[in-house]
Short mmCIF file of C-alpha atoms in Angstrom, two decimals:
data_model
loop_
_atom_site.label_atom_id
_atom_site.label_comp_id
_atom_site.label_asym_id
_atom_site.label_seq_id
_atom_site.Cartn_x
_atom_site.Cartn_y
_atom_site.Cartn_z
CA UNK E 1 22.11 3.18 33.87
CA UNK E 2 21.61 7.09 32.18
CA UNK E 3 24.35 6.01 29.93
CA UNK E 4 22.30 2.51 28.59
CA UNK E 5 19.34 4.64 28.59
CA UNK E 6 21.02 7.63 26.45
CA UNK E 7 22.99 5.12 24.21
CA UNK E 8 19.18 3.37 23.35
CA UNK E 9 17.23 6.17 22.62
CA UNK E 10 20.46 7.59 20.32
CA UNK E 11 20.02 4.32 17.97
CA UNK E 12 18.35 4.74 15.03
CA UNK E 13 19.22 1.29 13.58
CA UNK E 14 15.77 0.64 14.01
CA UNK E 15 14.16 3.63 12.26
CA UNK E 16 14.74 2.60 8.78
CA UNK E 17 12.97 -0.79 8.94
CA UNK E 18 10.22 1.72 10.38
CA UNK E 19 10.73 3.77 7.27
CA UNK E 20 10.81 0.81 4.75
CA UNK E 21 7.85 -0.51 6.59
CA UNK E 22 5.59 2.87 6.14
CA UNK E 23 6.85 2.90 2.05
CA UNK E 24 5.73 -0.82 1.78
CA UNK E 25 2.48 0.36 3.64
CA UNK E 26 1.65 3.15 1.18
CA UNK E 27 2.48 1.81 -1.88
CA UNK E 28 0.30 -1.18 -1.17
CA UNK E 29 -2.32 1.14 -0.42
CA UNK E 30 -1.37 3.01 -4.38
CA UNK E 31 -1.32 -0.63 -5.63
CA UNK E 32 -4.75 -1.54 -4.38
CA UNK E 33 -6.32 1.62 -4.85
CA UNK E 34 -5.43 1.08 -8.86
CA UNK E 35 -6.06 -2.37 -9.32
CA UNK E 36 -10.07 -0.99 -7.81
CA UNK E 37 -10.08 1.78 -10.63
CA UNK E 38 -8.29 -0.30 -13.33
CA UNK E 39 -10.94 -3.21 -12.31
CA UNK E 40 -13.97 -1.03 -12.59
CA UNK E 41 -12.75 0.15 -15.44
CA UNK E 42 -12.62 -3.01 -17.56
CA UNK E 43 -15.70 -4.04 -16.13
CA UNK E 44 -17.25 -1.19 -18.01
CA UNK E 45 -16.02 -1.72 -21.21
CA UNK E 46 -15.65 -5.11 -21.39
CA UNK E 47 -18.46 -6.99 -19.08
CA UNK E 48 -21.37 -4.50 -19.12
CA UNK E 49 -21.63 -5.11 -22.43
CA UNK E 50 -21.76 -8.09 -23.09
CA UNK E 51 -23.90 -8.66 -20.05
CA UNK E 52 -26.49 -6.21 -21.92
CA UNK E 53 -26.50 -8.01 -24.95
CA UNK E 54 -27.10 -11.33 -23.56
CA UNK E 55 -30.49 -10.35 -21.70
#
């Protein structure tokens, strides 16, 4: 049994799904982040006004 236990936590097959898994995570978290900024952004230049001139 100490040998399945020391064999298991010696395996680090698992550990780079982990590690894709955390880059997915925080580039998602980039991705959103600039879509928010790029969004406000065009909002700004582009709806505002328009939106200004109409009223």
């Amino acid at each position: 049994m100490p040998n399945c236990l020391r064999r298991f936590l010696a395996d680090e097959s698992g550990a780079t799904t982990l590690e894709y898994a955390m880059i997915g995570f925080f580039l998602s978290i980039v991705i959103l982040a600039a879509t928010r900024i790029i969004g406000t952004k065009l909002s700004a230049a582009y709806y505002l006004p328009v939106a200004n001139n109409l009223t």
